[in-house]
């Protein structure tokens, strides 16, 4: 997942917001205000003056900038808090950014947080920017009491002794959005001792909440309660064996999942010929270790390595955090709790429970990143997870969160794709329960900042041509068009003496000229075309029957999406937002290709977790309502054929080993207790998938 990324994109793009349509400056709480594409009004209540902000419809990055008279010294500050009210009828996602320099770009010299607020709600938020939780190997620390605590991202350098401005901003609202802001406060560094903050079950030791586990007996009791609940909520009766709409129209049955546009809306079709909207859960697995090494004092009670729970110690490497590039000792609280709950045969019991839960909860798909053991199940459809791994050249797009982009012009990429697809297809190609294949994930298709949409072209130019097939392909394109290097120089406003000189690493001047940008976009399209064609040919070579579900776009431009639509049976996106905005994603209709959402989630901090994830909610009740609204917004878009929630289980309280994520994003807690509000929301949405999409009258059209 993601990302991580959402903050980066929001922060950097907001830094480029046009200065047009500025309103006159005014002051509020000692700060000079500079609204951009926003209207402001101050309500001077005696005790709590309020700033009412109306962000303009259609503006890409409407914002209000707060500037102090002189730079602020926040070196002893842990967070900045403010109260926000949403008088509207829809949830609002917002960003909050703090800069230490007027040269800040949203990442360098910046700290940025994202949050959301439910309709009709007033909530106090705290933007926590110190100390850095990743210094302890996790994304969030224990929340500040009484506030929704937002973690931040950003790059160095950054000085808390020289804060020059901060801003509240939105991204591309499809209607005028009004928020009311008040009560700015700085919060001093916390003196809370983190020693022993994690109990024996992997829970926050210094708080209590409904459903918290205090003993092994609680786990056993909760198991019995859930068994009764599942018995009382059997799978829906109007579904075919695959979860398709049995009472809906009967279409052509091919024995495998396929796509078809029905009544103007794209849909999946089950092997038995029924309409299917894929509502899935990602990461249905039981392996969730967290690091012990270097953080031993956080844990109040770790089991005896020689006892029955000793099997859940392990060792792992890390991509981010203090153990990046190293290995450390781990413990898996989730599997330990499964052992306590189900006994020595916990793995089989857990697998069977998952296969009972999903249909009972209204889900019909086991999503990406799940345990491959489910490839053999014949109860719930699944997607296969794959990627192209090997020794081949790569290219930077400028935003390489998970790494540089594979170079599809390298012949070794095609060889790796062939080998990877052959091995993956051998596992599922004969299964009617496989919906299709996600290949790769959140690749670095686009960068940030000026001309970030053609970041791959800019990155290719920075390579040495002798070592970069992508660079050679781009140079060939440019030479074919311009011939004479002087014509290239004129078009690009460059000063290159020869094509041979351009074979060395070259940094283009930004912003690109209009013609240079067109050249770069043409290359990016050729890059994407080569990538998707290579994978499709390899995949269909070994499995012509199952769907190619794309690469789950995160950073991307429209150019890559349009190229993907030429080769993917279904184009996939990971969309982290309160809902799928109809205006922003309306262009998908032009693709004339079905689309699917591979990841979305919301989290809250009212059940002992320390980070809400990429889209926050104030509590579990609102989190559940946001789930319903999000799925409805997907069903409203005729291009989408499904959406998958990330993920099945909460991440470990002290962070997953790979990158420290410790988000409340599960349908199940680390104690294996389902979140009842989320389950109720999923049951409601799952029951109405097809009647919401088409209307109940279609059920009679056999």
CSV table of N, CA and C in Angstrom, one decimal, residues 135-203:
chain,number,residue,atom,x,y,z
A,135,UNK,N,11.3,7.2,13.8
A,135,UNK,CA,12.5,7.0,14.5
A,135,UNK,C,12.4,5.8,15.4
A,136,UNK,N,11.1,5.4,15.7
A,136,UNK,CA,10.8,4.2,16.5
A,136,UNK,C,10.3,3.1,15.6
A,137,UNK,N,10.3,3.3,14.3
A,137,UNK,CA,9.8,2.3,13.4
A,137,UNK,C,8.3,2.1,13.2
A,138,UNK,N,7.6,3.2,13.4
A,138,UNK,CA,6.1,3.2,13.2
A,138,UNK,C,5.7,4.6,12.7
A,139,UNK,N,4.4,4.6,12.2
A,139,UNK,CA,3.9,5.8,11.6
A,139,UNK,C,3.2,6.7,12.6
A,140,UNK,N,2.7,6.1,13.6
A,140,UNK,CA,1.9,6.9,14.6
A,140,UNK,C,2.2,6.5,16.0
A,141,UNK,N,2.2,7.5,16.9
A,141,UNK,CA,2.4,7.3,18.3
A,141,UNK,C,1.1,7.4,19.0
A,142,UNK,N,1.0,7.0,20.3
A,142,UNK,CA,-0.3,7.1,21.0
A,142,UNK,C,-0.9,8.5,20.8
A,143,UNK,N,-2.2,8.5,20.5
A,143,UNK,CA,-2.9,9.7,20.2
A,143,UNK,C,-3.0,10.7,21.3
A,144,UNK,N,-3.1,12.0,20.9
A,144,UNK,CA,-3.2,13.1,21.9
A,144,UNK,C,-4.7,13.0,22.4
A,145,UNK,N,-4.9,12.9,23.7
A,145,UNK,CA,-6.3,12.7,24.2
A,145,UNK,C,-7.2,13.8,23.8
A,146,UNK,N,-8.4,13.4,23.4
A,146,UNK,CA,-9.5,14.4,23.0
A,146,UNK,C,-9.4,15.0,21.6
A,147,UNK,N,-8.4,14.5,20.8
A,147,UNK,CA,-8.3,15.0,19.5
A,147,UNK,C,-8.0,13.9,18.5
A,148,UNK,N,-8.4,14.2,17.2
A,148,UNK,CA,-8.0,13.3,16.1
A,148,UNK,C,-6.6,13.7,15.7
A,149,UNK,N,-5.7,12.8,16.0
A,149,UNK,CA,-4.3,13.1,15.8
A,149,UNK,C,-3.8,12.7,14.4
A,150,UNK,N,-3.3,13.6,13.7
A,150,UNK,CA,-2.9,13.4,12.3
A,150,UNK,C,-1.3,13.3,12.2
A,151,UNK,N,-0.8,12.2,11.7
A,151,UNK,CA,0.6,12.2,11.4
A,151,UNK,C,1.0,13.0,10.2
A,152,UNK,N,2.3,13.2,10.0
A,152,UNK,CA,2.7,14.0,8.9
A,152,UNK,C,3.8,13.3,8.1
A,153,UNK,N,4.0,13.8,6.9
A,153,UNK,CA,5.1,13.4,6.1
A,153,UNK,C,5.9,14.6,5.6
A,154,UNK,N,7.0,14.4,5.1
A,154,UNK,CA,7.8,15.5,4.5
A,154,UNK,C,9.3,15.1,4.5
A,155,UNK,N,10.1,16.0,3.8
A,155,UNK,CA,11.5,15.7,3.6
A,155,UNK,C,12.3,16.7,4.3
A,156,UNK,N,13.6,16.4,4.5
A,156,UNK,CA,14.6,17.3,5.0
A,156,UNK,C,15.1,18.2,3.9
A,157,UNK,N,15.6,19.4,4.2
A,157,UNK,CA,15.7,20.0,5.5
A,157,UNK,C,14.4,20.5,6.0
A,158,UNK,N,14.3,20.6,7.4
A,158,UNK,CA,13.1,21.2,8.0
A,158,UNK,C,13.5,21.7,9.4
A,159,UNK,N,13.2,23.0,9.7
A,159,UNK,CA,13.6,23.5,11.0
A,159,UNK,C,12.3,24.0,11.7
A,160,UNK,N,12.1,23.4,12.8
A,160,UNK,CA,10.9,23.8,13.6
A,160,UNK,C,11.2,25.2,14.4
A,161,UNK,N,12.4,25.7,14.2
A,161,UNK,CA,12.8,26.9,14.8
A,161,UNK,C,12.5,28.1,13.9
A,162,UNK,N,11.9,27.8,12.7
A,162,UNK,CA,11.8,28.8,11.7
A,162,UNK,C,10.5,28.6,10.8
A,163,UNK,N,9.4,28.5,11.5
A,163,UNK,CA,8.1,28.2,10.8
A,163,UNK,C,7.6,29.5,10.2
A,164,UNK,N,7.5,29.6,8.9
A,164,UNK,CA,7.1,30.8,8.2
A,164,UNK,C,5.7,30.9,7.8
A,165,UNK,N,5.0,29.7,7.7
A,165,UNK,CA,3.6,29.8,7.3
A,165,UNK,C,3.0,28.4,7.4
A,166,UNK,N,1.7,28.3,7.4
A,166,UNK,CA,1.0,27.0,7.3
A,166,UNK,C,-0.3,27.3,6.5
A,167,UNK,N,-0.9,26.2,6.0
A,167,UNK,CA,-2.1,26.3,5.2
A,167,UNK,C,-3.0,25.2,5.4
A,168,UNK,N,-4.3,25.5,5.1
A,168,UNK,CA,-5.4,24.5,5.1
A,168,UNK,C,-5.8,24.5,3.6
A,169,UNK,N,-5.9,23.3,3.0
A,169,UNK,CA,-6.2,23.2,1.6
A,169,UNK,C,-7.1,22.0,1.3
A,170,UNK,N,-7.8,22.1,0.1
A,170,UNK,CA,-8.6,21.0,-0.4
A,170,UNK,C,-8.0,20.6,-1.8
A,171,UNK,N,-8.5,19.5,-2.3
A,171,UNK,CA,-8.1,19.1,-3.7
A,171,UNK,C,-9.3,19.0,-4.6
A,172,UNK,N,-9.4,19.8,-5.6
A,172,UNK,CA,-10.4,19.7,-6.6
A,172,UNK,C,-11.9,19.4,-6.1
A,173,UNK,N,-12.4,20.3,-5.3
A,173,UNK,CA,-13.8,20.1,-4.8
A,173,UNK,C,-14.8,20.2,-6.0
A,174,UNK,N,-15.8,19.3,-6.1
A,174,UNK,CA,-16.7,19.4,-7.2
A,174,UNK,C,-17.9,20.3,-6.9
A,175,UNK,N,-17.9,20.9,-5.8
A,175,UNK,CA,-18.9,21.9,-5.4
A,175,UNK,C,-18.2,22.8,-4.4
A,176,UNK,N,-18.8,24.0,-4.2
A,176,UNK,CA,-18.3,24.9,-3.1
A,176,UNK,C,-18.4,24.2,-1.8
A,177,UNK,N,-17.3,24.2,-1.0
A,177,UNK,CA,-17.2,23.5,0.2
A,177,UNK,C,-16.9,24.5,1.3
A,178,UNK,N,-17.7,24.6,2.4
A,178,UNK,CA,-17.5,25.5,3.5
A,178,UNK,C,-17.1,24.7,4.7
A,179,UNK,N,-16.0,25.2,5.3
A,179,UNK,CA,-15.5,24.7,6.6
A,179,UNK,C,-15.4,25.9,7.6
A,180,UNK,N,-15.6,25.6,8.9
A,180,UNK,CA,-15.4,26.7,9.9
A,180,UNK,C,-14.2,26.2,10.8
A,181,UNK,N,-13.2,27.2,10.9
A,181,UNK,CA,-12.0,26.8,11.6
A,181,UNK,C,-11.8,27.8,12.8
A,182,UNK,N,-11.4,27.2,14.0
A,182,UNK,CA,-11.2,28.1,15.1
A,182,UNK,C,-10.1,27.4,16.1
A,183,UNK,N,-9.7,28.2,17.1
A,183,UNK,CA,-9.0,27.7,18.2
A,183,UNK,C,-7.6,27.0,17.8
A,184,UNK,N,-6.7,27.8,17.2
A,184,UNK,CA,-5.4,27.4,17.0
A,184,UNK,C,-4.6,27.3,18.3
A,185,UNK,N,-4.0,26.2,18.6
A,185,UNK,CA,-3.1,26.1,19.8
A,185,UNK,C,-1.9,25.2,19.5
A,186,UNK,N,-0.8,25.6,20.1
A,186,UNK,CA,0.4,24.7,20.0
A,186,UNK,C,0.4,23.9,21.3
A,187,UNK,N,0.8,22.6,21.1
A,187,UNK,CA,0.9,21.7,22.2
A,187,UNK,C,2.3,21.3,22.5
A,188,UNK,N,2.7,21.4,23.7
A,188,UNK,CA,4.2,21.2,24.0
A,188,UNK,C,4.5,19.7,23.9
A,189,UNK,N,5.8,19.4,23.8
A,189,UNK,CA,6.2,18.0,23.7
A,189,UNK,C,5.7,17.2,24.8
A,190,UNK,N,5.2,16.0,24.5
A,190,UNK,CA,4.6,15.2,25.5
A,190,UNK,C,5.7,14.6,26.4
A,191,UNK,N,5.3,14.4,27.7
A,191,UNK,CA,6.2,13.8,28.6
A,191,UNK,C,5.8,12.3,28.9
A,192,UNK,N,4.8,11.8,28.1
A,192,UNK,CA,4.4,10.5,28.3
A,192,UNK,C,5.5,9.5,28.1
A,193,UNK,N,5.6,8.6,29.1
A,193,UNK,CA,6.6,7.5,29.0
A,193,UNK,C,6.1,6.4,28.1
A,194,UNK,N,6.8,6.0,27.1
A,194,UNK,CA,6.4,4.9,26.2
A,194,UNK,C,6.8,3.5,26.7
A,195,UNK,N,7.3,3.5,27.9
A,195,UNK,CA,7.7,2.2,28.4
A,195,UNK,C,6.5,1.4,28.8
A,196,UNK,N,6.4,0.2,28.2
A,196,UNK,CA,5.3,-0.8,28.6
A,196,UNK,C,4.0,-0.4,28.0
A,197,UNK,N,3.9,0.3,26.9
A,197,UNK,CA,2.7,0.8,26.3
A,197,UNK,C,1.9,-0.3,25.5
A,198,UNK,N,2.6,-1.4,25.3
A,198,UNK,CA,2.0,-2.5,24.5
A,198,UNK,C,1.8,-3.7,25.5
A,199,UNK,N,0.5,-4.2,25.6
A,199,UNK,CA,0.3,-5.3,26.5
A,199,UNK,C,0.6,-6.7,25.9
A,200,UNK,N,0.2,-7.7,26.6
A,200,UNK,CA,0.6,-9.1,26.1
A,200,UNK,C,-0.2,-9.5,24.8
A,201,UNK,N,-1.3,-8.8,24.5
A,201,UNK,CA,-2.0,-9.1,23.3
A,201,UNK,C,-1.8,-8.2,22.1
A,202,UNK,N,-0.7,-7.3,22.3
A,202,UNK,CA,-0.4,-6.4,21.2
A,202,UNK,C,-1.3,-5.2,21.2
A,203,UNK,N,-2.0,-4.9,22.3
A,203,UNK,CA,-2.9,-3.7,22.4
A,203,UNK,C,-2.3,-2.6,23.2
